[in-house]
Amino acid sequence: MPVMPVRAYEPPYYAVVFTSVRTQDGGAEEYGETNERMEELVREIPGYLGMDYAGSPGGPAITVGYFRDADAIEEWRSNVEHRAAQKRGRAEWYERYTLHVAKVERSHGFERGQG
Amino acid sequence: MPVMPVRAYEPPYYAVVFTSVRTQDGGAEEYGETNERMEELVREIPGYLGMDYAGSPGGPAITVGYFRDADAIEEWRSNVEHRAAQKRGRAEWYERYTLHVAKVERSHGFERGQG
């Protein structure tokens, strides 16, 4: 699971917000393996900055991917292995999801003890 | 807990991404009460569209608020009760957090059985 970063990135950058609810019977093992592979792959995309994830078993999940620019998102979106995973996601793993592609205008981080 | 919407909103709109990790000893009851009050209050902001939440006890949480424009976010940010809650959050409830304010350029939703 990705570690939640404290620091915001320096704008401009993009946030890709993916909110999802899983199917009840959607092969959890293969889903997990695919997710790990996707995390490996996305790190190879030039302009990929990082990722946040939160969720609970059986509940909704939110993944936010951060990218330097729209080209980086397009490269990730059109990656062949990623496209195959998206297709399986719609066929088997997700009850529903929403994707928002957004350009970050400002951001800030807070960490306890750092004021 | 807000229900995860299927439909994306019609751009342009803003997504405010708040990722957080809680303190271990930060008064859970008052935190919950304050959160409920904030959910009530934000619904009164003209231009507030909705909210997604995902998280697990002890793990990271992500809240995404959706707003029609920057004025709506500013009104919410500067709300007096909300500012007091932010201050308590930094003093008591959050180990760390990051806030990203981002303008959504495109979005789409998927729901099983709707193709």
PDB file of C-alpha atoms in Angstrom:
ATOM      1  CA  MET A   1       0.000   0.000   0.000  1.00  0.00           C
ATOM      2  CA  PRO A   2       1.423   3.406  -0.954  1.00  0.00           C
ATOM      3  CA  VAL A   3       2.583   5.549   1.921  1.00  0.00           C
ATOM      4  CA  MET A   4       0.591   8.747   2.397  1.00  0.00           C
ATOM      5  CA  PRO A   5       2.957  11.607   1.602  1.00  0.00           C
ATOM      6  CA  VAL A   6       3.160  14.663   3.799  1.00  0.00           C
ATOM      7  CA  ARG A   7       4.437  17.021   1.167  1.00  0.00           C
ATOM      8  CA  ALA A   8       2.263  18.322  -1.560  1.00  0.00           C
ATOM      9  CA  TYR A   9       3.960  18.527  -4.954  1.00  0.00           C
ATOM     10  CA  GLU A  10       4.818  21.832  -6.570  1.00  0.00           C
ATOM     11  CA  PRO A  11       1.944  22.959  -8.889  1.00  0.00           C
ATOM     12  CA  PRO A  12       1.111  22.694 -11.635  1.00  0.00           C
ATOM     13  CA  TYR A  13       0.517  18.955 -11.590  1.00  0.00           C
ATOM     14  CA  TYR A  14      -2.468  16.673 -12.153  1.00  0.00           C
ATOM     15  CA  ALA A  15      -4.473  14.568  -9.732  1.00  0.00           C
ATOM     16  CA  VAL A  16      -6.336  11.579 -11.162  1.00  0.00           C
ATOM     17  CA  VAL A  17      -9.057  10.665  -8.652  1.00  0.00           C
ATOM     18  CA  PHE A  18     -10.424   7.126  -8.983  1.00  0.00           C
ATOM     19  CA  THR A  19     -13.308   6.250  -6.623  1.00  0.00           C
ATOM     20  CA  SER A  20     -14.533   2.656  -6.743  1.00  0.00           C
ATOM     21  CA  VAL A  21     -16.768   0.022  -5.238  1.00  0.00           C
ATOM     22  CA  ARG A  22     -15.797  -3.607  -5.841  1.00  0.00           C
ATOM     23  CA  THR A  23     -18.000  -6.491  -6.901  1.00  0.00           C
ATOM     24  CA  GLN A  24     -18.603  -9.105  -4.206  1.00  0.00           C
ATOM     25  CA  ASP A  25     -17.390 -12.047  -6.231  1.00  0.00           C
ATOM     26  CA  GLY A  26     -14.595 -10.453  -8.233  1.00  0.00           C
ATOM     27  CA  GLY A  27     -11.471 -12.666  -7.892  1.00  0.00           C
ATOM     28  CA  ALA A  28      -9.640 -10.949  -5.055  1.00  0.00           C
ATOM     29  CA  GLU A  29      -6.297 -12.668  -5.645  1.00  0.00           C
ATOM     30  CA  GLU A  30      -5.948 -11.733  -9.284  1.00  0.00           C
ATOM     31  CA  TYR A  31      -7.194  -8.249  -8.488  1.00  0.00           C
ATOM     32  CA  GLY A  32      -4.425  -7.848  -5.908  1.00  0.00           C
ATOM     33  CA  GLU A  33      -1.766  -9.196  -8.273  1.00  0.00           C
ATOM     34  CA  THR A  34      -2.926  -6.895 -11.040  1.00  0.00           C
ATOM     35  CA  ASN A  35      -2.890  -3.903  -8.694  1.00  0.00           C
ATOM     36  CA  GLU A  36       0.683  -4.651  -7.673  1.00  0.00           C
ATOM     37  CA  ARG A  37       1.709  -4.952 -11.308  1.00  0.00           C
ATOM     38  CA  MET A  38      -0.007  -1.639 -12.118  1.00  0.00           C
ATOM     39  CA  GLU A  39       1.871   0.068  -9.270  1.00  0.00           C
ATOM     40  CA  GLU A  40       5.139  -1.244 -10.726  1.00  0.00           C
ATOM     41  CA  LEU A  41       4.219  -0.125 -14.229  1.00  0.00           C
ATOM     42  CA  VAL A  42       3.003   3.364 -13.396  1.00  0.00           C
ATOM     43  CA  ARG A  43       6.320   4.149 -11.689  1.00  0.00           C
ATOM     44  CA  GLU A  44       7.985   3.759 -15.084  1.00  0.00           C
ATOM     45  CA  ILE A  45       5.876   6.553 -16.606  1.00  0.00           C
ATOM     46  CA  PRO A  46       7.941   9.759 -16.962  1.00  0.00           C
ATOM     47  CA  GLY A  47       6.071  12.446 -15.057  1.00  0.00           C
ATOM     48  CA  TYR A  48       4.449  10.057 -12.555  1.00  0.00           C
ATOM     49  CA  LEU A  49       4.828  11.674  -9.122  1.00  0.00           C
ATOM     50  CA  GLY A  50       3.141   9.356  -6.654  1.00  0.00           C
ATOM     51  CA  MET A  51      -0.090   7.847  -5.382  1.00  0.00           C
ATOM     52  CA  ASP A  52      -2.391   7.864  -2.362  1.00  0.00           C
ATOM     53  CA  TYR A  53      -4.804   5.080  -1.493  1.00  0.00           C
ATOM     54  CA  ALA A  54      -7.507   4.709   1.159  1.00  0.00           C
ATOM     55  CA  GLY A  55     -10.195   2.091   1.545  1.00  0.00           C
ATOM     56  CA  SER A  56     -11.590  -0.684   3.669  1.00  0.00           C
ATOM     57  CA  PRO A  57     -12.542  -4.284   2.779  1.00  0.00           C
ATOM     58  CA  GLY A  58     -16.070  -4.257   1.374  1.00  0.00           C
ATOM     59  CA  GLY A  59     -16.232  -0.466   1.445  1.00  0.00           C
ATOM     60  CA  PRO A  60     -15.478   2.211  -1.125  1.00  0.00           C
ATOM     61  CA  ALA A  61     -11.886   2.912  -2.125  1.00  0.00           C
ATOM     62  CA  ILE A  62     -10.215   6.036  -3.429  1.00  0.00           C
ATOM     63  CA  THR A  63      -6.938   6.051  -5.319  1.00  0.00           C
ATOM     64  CA  VAL A  64      -5.357   9.367  -6.293  1.00  0.00           C
ATOM     65  CA  GLY A  65      -2.486   9.314  -8.778  1.00  0.00           C
ATOM     66  CA  TYR A  66      -0.342  12.413  -9.247  1.00  0.00           C
ATOM     67  CA  PHE A  67       1.253  13.256 -12.585  1.00  0.00           C
ATOM     68  CA  ARG A  68       3.330  16.191 -13.771  1.00  0.00           C
ATOM     69  CA  ASP A  69       1.276  16.843 -16.926  1.00  0.00           C
ATOM     70  CA  ALA A  70      -1.475  15.629 -19.256  1.00  0.00           C
ATOM     71  CA  ASP A  71       1.024  13.767 -21.475  1.00  0.00           C
ATOM     72  CA  ALA A  72       2.047  11.568 -18.559  1.00  0.00           C
ATOM     73  CA  ILE A  73      -1.605  10.711 -17.867  1.00  0.00           C
ATOM     74  CA  GLU A  74      -2.200   9.928 -21.521  1.00  0.00           C
ATOM     75  CA  GLU A  75       0.826   7.645 -21.611  1.00  0.00           C
ATOM     76  CA  TRP A  76      -0.454   5.800 -18.545  1.00  0.00           C
ATOM     77  CA  ARG A  77      -4.037   5.681 -19.807  1.00  0.00           C
ATOM     78  CA  SER A  78      -2.980   4.134 -23.112  1.00  0.00           C
ATOM     79  CA  ASN A  79      -0.414   1.664 -21.724  1.00  0.00           C
ATOM     80  CA  VAL A  80      -1.266  -1.761 -23.174  1.00  0.00           C
ATOM     81  CA  GLU A  81      -1.125  -3.726 -19.906  1.00  0.00           C
ATOM     82  CA  HIS A  82      -3.057  -0.991 -18.123  1.00  0.00           C
ATOM     83  CA  ARG A  83      -5.765  -1.058 -20.786  1.00  0.00           C
ATOM     84  CA  ALA A  84      -6.128  -4.805 -20.383  1.00  0.00           C
ATOM     85  CA  ALA A  85      -6.444  -4.336 -16.607  1.00  0.00           C
ATOM     86  CA  GLN A  86      -9.088  -1.620 -17.091  1.00  0.00           C
ATOM     87  CA  LYS A  87     -11.067  -3.995 -19.289  1.00  0.00           C
ATOM     88  CA  ARG A  88     -10.944  -6.763 -16.662  1.00  0.00           C
ATOM     89  CA  GLY A  89     -11.900  -4.228 -14.015  1.00  0.00           C
ATOM     90  CA  ARG A  90     -15.100  -3.375 -15.868  1.00  0.00           C
ATOM     91  CA  ALA A  91     -15.820  -7.026 -16.639  1.00  0.00           C
ATOM     92  CA  GLU A  92     -15.101  -8.504 -13.195  1.00  0.00           C
ATOM     93  CA  TRP A  93     -13.806  -6.330 -10.394  1.00  0.00           C
ATOM     94  CA  TYR A  94     -15.804  -3.107 -10.146  1.00  0.00           C
ATOM     95  CA  GLU A  95     -19.443  -2.616  -9.303  1.00  0.00           C
ATOM     96  CA  ARG A  96     -18.972   1.023 -10.171  1.00  0.00           C
ATOM     97  CA  TYR A  97     -16.307   3.683 -10.354  1.00  0.00           C
ATOM     98  CA  THR A  98     -15.772   7.325 -11.210  1.00  0.00           C
ATOM     99  CA  LEU A  99     -12.637   8.917 -12.639  1.00  0.00           C
ATOM    100  CA  HIS A 100     -11.876  12.630 -12.342  1.00  0.00           C
ATOM    101  CA  VAL A 101      -8.841  14.118 -14.114  1.00  0.00           C
ATOM    102  CA  ALA A 102      -7.985  17.445 -12.493  1.00  0.00           C
ATOM    103  CA  LYS A 103      -5.227  20.061 -12.691  1.00  0.00           C
ATOM    104  CA  VAL A 104      -3.955  21.032  -9.251  1.00  0.00           C
ATOM    105  CA  GLU A 105      -3.859  24.773  -8.712  1.00  0.00           C
ATOM    106  CA  ARG A 106      -2.601  24.796  -5.136  1.00  0.00           C
ATOM    107  CA  SER A 107      -1.758  22.380  -2.373  1.00  0.00           C
ATOM    108  CA  HIS A 108      -0.230  22.218   1.046  1.00  0.00           C
ATOM    109  CA  GLY A 109       0.805  19.672   3.609  1.00  0.00           C
ATOM    110  CA  PHE A 110       0.685  19.574   7.393  1.00  0.00           C
ATOM    111  CA  GLU A 111       2.776  17.387   9.653  1.00  0.00           C
ATOM    112  CA  ARG A 112       2.464  17.274  13.417  1.00  0.00           C
ATOM    113  CA  GLY A 113       5.351  18.933  15.179  1.00  0.00           C
ATOM    114  CA  GLN A 114       6.428  20.826  12.084  1.00  0.00           C
ATOM    115  CA  GLY A 115       3.938  23.685  12.613  1.00  0.00           C
TER     116      GLY A 115
ATOM    117  CA  MET B   1     -20.659   8.247   5.414  1.00  0.00           C
ATOM    118  CA  PRO B   2     -21.320   9.809   1.997  1.00  0.00           C
ATOM    119  CA  VAL B   3     -22.497   7.413  -0.673  1.00  0.00           C
ATOM    120  CA  MET B   4     -20.082   6.936  -3.539  1.00  0.00           C
ATOM    121  CA  PRO B   5     -21.710   8.482  -6.595  1.00  0.00           C
ATOM    122  CA  VAL B   6     -21.686   6.750  -9.938  1.00  0.00           C
ATOM    123  CA  ARG B   7     -22.058   9.814 -12.067  1.00  0.00           C
ATOM    124  CA  ALA B   8     -19.273  12.236 -12.567  1.00  0.00           C
ATOM    125  CA  TYR B   9     -20.343  15.877 -12.561  1.00  0.00           C
ATOM    126  CA  GLU B  10     -20.283  18.001 -15.689  1.00  0.00           C
ATOM    127  CA  PRO B  11     -16.932  19.865 -15.979  1.00  0.00           C
ATOM    128  CA  PRO B  12     -15.726  22.352 -15.183  1.00  0.00           C
ATOM    129  CA  TYR B  13     -15.844  21.750 -11.433  1.00  0.00           C
ATOM    130  CA  TYR B  14     -13.282  21.495  -8.671  1.00  0.00           C
ATOM    131  CA  ALA B  15     -12.098  18.516  -6.648  1.00  0.00           C
ATOM    132  CA  VAL B  16     -10.605  19.217  -3.226  1.00  0.00           C
ATOM    133  CA  VAL B  17      -8.541  16.171  -2.255  1.00  0.00           C
ATOM    134  CA  PHE B  18      -7.815  15.832   1.473  1.00  0.00           C
ATOM    135  CA  THR B  19      -5.581  12.898   2.447  1.00  0.00           C
ATOM    136  CA  SER B  20      -5.018  12.384   6.158  1.00  0.00           C
ATOM    137  CA  VAL B  21      -3.576  10.183   8.880  1.00  0.00           C
ATOM    138  CA  ARG B  22      -5.087  10.562  12.354  1.00  0.00           C
ATOM    139  CA  THR B  23      -3.313  10.835  15.686  1.00  0.00           C
ATOM    140  CA  GLN B  24      -3.642   7.777  17.929  1.00  0.00           C
ATOM    141  CA  ASP B  25      -5.051   9.629  20.914  1.00  0.00           C
ATOM    142  CA  GLY B  26      -7.121  12.311  19.213  1.00  0.00           C
ATOM    143  CA  GLY B  27     -10.642  12.285  20.805  1.00  0.00           C
ATOM    144  CA  ALA B  28     -12.556  10.029  18.426  1.00  0.00           C
ATOM    145  CA  GLU B  29     -16.010  11.012  19.636  1.00  0.00           C
ATOM    146  CA  GLU B  30     -15.599  14.750  19.205  1.00  0.00           C
ATOM    147  CA  TYR B  31     -13.882  14.153  15.885  1.00  0.00           C
ATOM    148  CA  GLY B  32     -16.902  12.187  14.682  1.00  0.00           C
ATOM    149  CA  GLU B  33     -19.337  14.818  15.902  1.00  0.00           C
ATOM    150  CA  THR B  34     -17.350  17.591  14.263  1.00  0.00           C
ATOM    151  CA  ASN B  35     -17.209  15.644  10.994  1.00  0.00           C
ATOM    152  CA  GLU B  36     -20.981  15.224  10.986  1.00  0.00           C
ATOM    153  CA  ARG B  37     -21.441  18.933  11.638  1.00  0.00           C
ATOM    154  CA  MET B  38     -19.032  19.786   8.807  1.00  0.00           C
ATOM    155  CA  GLU B  39     -21.005  17.542   6.432  1.00  0.00           C
ATOM    156  CA  GLU B  40     -24.171  19.436   7.396  1.00  0.00           C
ATOM    157  CA  LEU B  41     -22.509  22.803   6.950  1.00  0.00           C
ATOM    158  CA  VAL B  42     -20.816  22.167   3.626  1.00  0.00           C
ATOM    159  CA  ARG B  43     -24.162  21.200   2.073  1.00  0.00           C
ATOM    160  CA  GLU B  44     -25.314  24.779   2.674  1.00  0.00           C
ATOM    161  CA  ILE B  45     -22.511  26.214   0.517  1.00  0.00           C
ATOM    162  CA  PRO B  46     -23.860  27.311  -2.883  1.00  0.00           C
ATOM    163  CA  GLY B  47     -21.845  25.420  -5.486  1.00  0.00           C
ATOM    164  CA  TYR B  48     -21.143  22.398  -3.261  1.00  0.00           C
ATOM    165  CA  LEU B  49     -21.757  19.298  -5.395  1.00  0.00           C
ATOM    166  CA  GLY B  50     -20.941  16.319  -3.228  1.00  0.00           C
ATOM    167  CA  MET B  51     -18.301  14.303  -1.421  1.00  0.00           C
ATOM    168  CA  ASP B  52     -16.544  10.931  -1.507  1.00  0.00           C
ATOM    169  CA  TYR B  53     -14.852   9.305   1.458  1.00  0.00           C
ATOM    170  CA  ALA B  54     -12.717   6.193   1.868  1.00  0.00           C
ATOM    171  CA  GLY B  55     -10.656   5.006   4.789  1.00  0.00           C
ATOM    172  CA  SER B  56     -10.147   2.365   7.406  1.00  0.00           C
ATOM    173  CA  PRO B  57      -9.759   2.609  11.199  1.00  0.00           C
ATOM    174  CA  GLY B  58      -6.117   3.362  11.945  1.00  0.00           C
ATOM    175  CA  GLY B  59      -5.252   3.699   8.260  1.00  0.00           C
ATOM    176  CA  PRO B  60      -5.087   6.661   5.919  1.00  0.00           C
ATOM    177  CA  ALA B  61      -8.275   8.387   4.813  1.00  0.00           C
ATOM    178  CA  ILE B  62      -9.111  10.325   1.676  1.00  0.00           C
ATOM    179  CA  THR B  63     -11.989  12.781   1.413  1.00  0.00           C
ATOM    180  CA  VAL B  64     -12.755  14.394  -1.935  1.00  0.00           C
ATOM    181  CA  GLY B  65     -15.146  17.350  -1.983  1.00  0.00           C
ATOM    182  CA  TYR B  66     -16.595  18.548  -5.279  1.00  0.00           C
ATOM    183  CA  PHE B  67     -17.441  22.218  -5.868  1.00  0.00           C
ATOM    184  CA  ARG B  68     -18.721  24.104  -8.877  1.00  0.00           C
ATOM    185  CA  ASP B  69     -16.123  26.882  -8.735  1.00  0.00           C
ATOM    186  CA  ALA B  70     -13.299  28.514  -6.761  1.00  0.00           C
ATOM    187  CA  ASP B  71     -15.697  30.914  -5.018  1.00  0.00           C
ATOM    188  CA  ALA B  72     -17.566  27.998  -3.465  1.00  0.00           C
ATOM    189  CA  ILE B  73     -14.288  26.544  -2.142  1.00  0.00           C
ATOM    190  CA  GLU B  74     -13.269  29.930  -0.748  1.00  0.00           C
ATOM    191  CA  GLU B  75     -16.605  30.288   1.001  1.00  0.00           C
ATOM    192  CA  TRP B  76     -16.193  26.846   2.559  1.00  0.00           C
ATOM    193  CA  ARG B  77     -12.536  27.404   3.464  1.00  0.00           C
ATOM    194  CA  SER B  78     -13.321  30.646   5.279  1.00  0.00           C
ATOM    195  CA  ASN B  79     -16.507  29.481   7.067  1.00  0.00           C
ATOM    196  CA  VAL B  80     -16.060  30.328  10.756  1.00  0.00           C
ATOM    197  CA  GLU B  81     -17.081  26.928  12.165  1.00  0.00           C
ATOM    198  CA  HIS B  82     -15.008  25.163   9.549  1.00  0.00           C
ATOM    199  CA  ARG B  83     -11.944  27.258  10.446  1.00  0.00           C
ATOM    200  CA  ALA B  84     -12.361  26.346  14.102  1.00  0.00           C
ATOM    201  CA  ALA B  85     -12.565  22.653  13.122  1.00  0.00           C
ATOM    202  CA  GLN B  86      -9.424  22.965  10.969  1.00  0.00           C
ATOM    203  CA  LYS B  87      -7.590  24.459  13.932  1.00  0.00           C
ATOM    204  CA  ARG B  88      -8.640  21.594  16.241  1.00  0.00           C
ATOM    205  CA  GLY B  89      -7.677  19.144  13.523  1.00  0.00           C
ATOM    206  CA  ARG B  90      -4.134  20.460  13.476  1.00  0.00           C
ATOM    207  CA  ALA B  91      -3.984  20.655  17.286  1.00  0.00           C
ATOM    208  CA  GLU B  92      -5.492  17.256  18.095  1.00  0.00           C
ATOM    209  CA  TRP B  93      -6.786  15.008  15.350  1.00  0.00           C
ATOM    210  CA  TYR B  94      -4.311  14.784  12.494  1.00  0.00           C
ATOM    211  CA  GLU B  95      -0.833  13.355  12.486  1.00  0.00           C
ATOM    212  CA  ARG B  96      -0.483  14.704   8.961  1.00  0.00           C
ATOM    213  CA  TYR B  97      -2.545  15.709   5.978  1.00  0.00           C
ATOM    214  CA  THR B  98      -2.255  17.053   2.469  1.00  0.00           C
ATOM    215  CA  LEU B  99      -4.757  19.209   0.613  1.00  0.00           C
ATOM    216  CA  HIS B 100      -4.864  19.485  -3.177  1.00  0.00           C
ATOM    217  CA  VAL B 101      -7.244  21.942  -4.862  1.00  0.00           C
ATOM    218  CA  ALA B 102      -7.724  20.908  -8.480  1.00  0.00           C
ATOM    219  CA  LYS B 103      -9.886  21.919 -11.443  1.00  0.00           C
ATOM    220  CA  VAL B 104     -11.484  18.898 -13.098  1.00  0.00           C
ATOM    221  CA  GLU B 105     -10.979  18.836 -16.850  1.00  0.00           C
ATOM    222  CA  ARG B 106     -12.784  15.595 -17.593  1.00  0.00           C
ATOM    223  CA  SER B 107     -14.492  12.764 -15.785  1.00  0.00           C
ATOM    224  CA  HIS B 108     -16.558   9.691 -16.372  1.00  0.00           C
ATOM    225  CA  GLY B 109     -18.435   7.073 -14.418  1.00  0.00           C
ATOM    226  CA  PHE B 110     -18.956   3.354 -14.860  1.00  0.00           C
ATOM    227  CA  GLU B 111     -21.763   1.272 -13.409  1.00  0.00           C
ATOM    228  CA  ARG B 112     -22.087  -2.476 -13.819  1.00  0.00           C
ATOM    229  CA  GLY B 113     -24.873  -3.458 -16.153  1.00  0.00           C
ATOM    230  CA  GLN B 114     -25.061  -0.024 -17.719  1.00  0.00           C
ATOM    231  CA  GLY B 115     -22.221  -0.663 -20.203  1.00  0.00           C
TER     232      GLY B 115
END
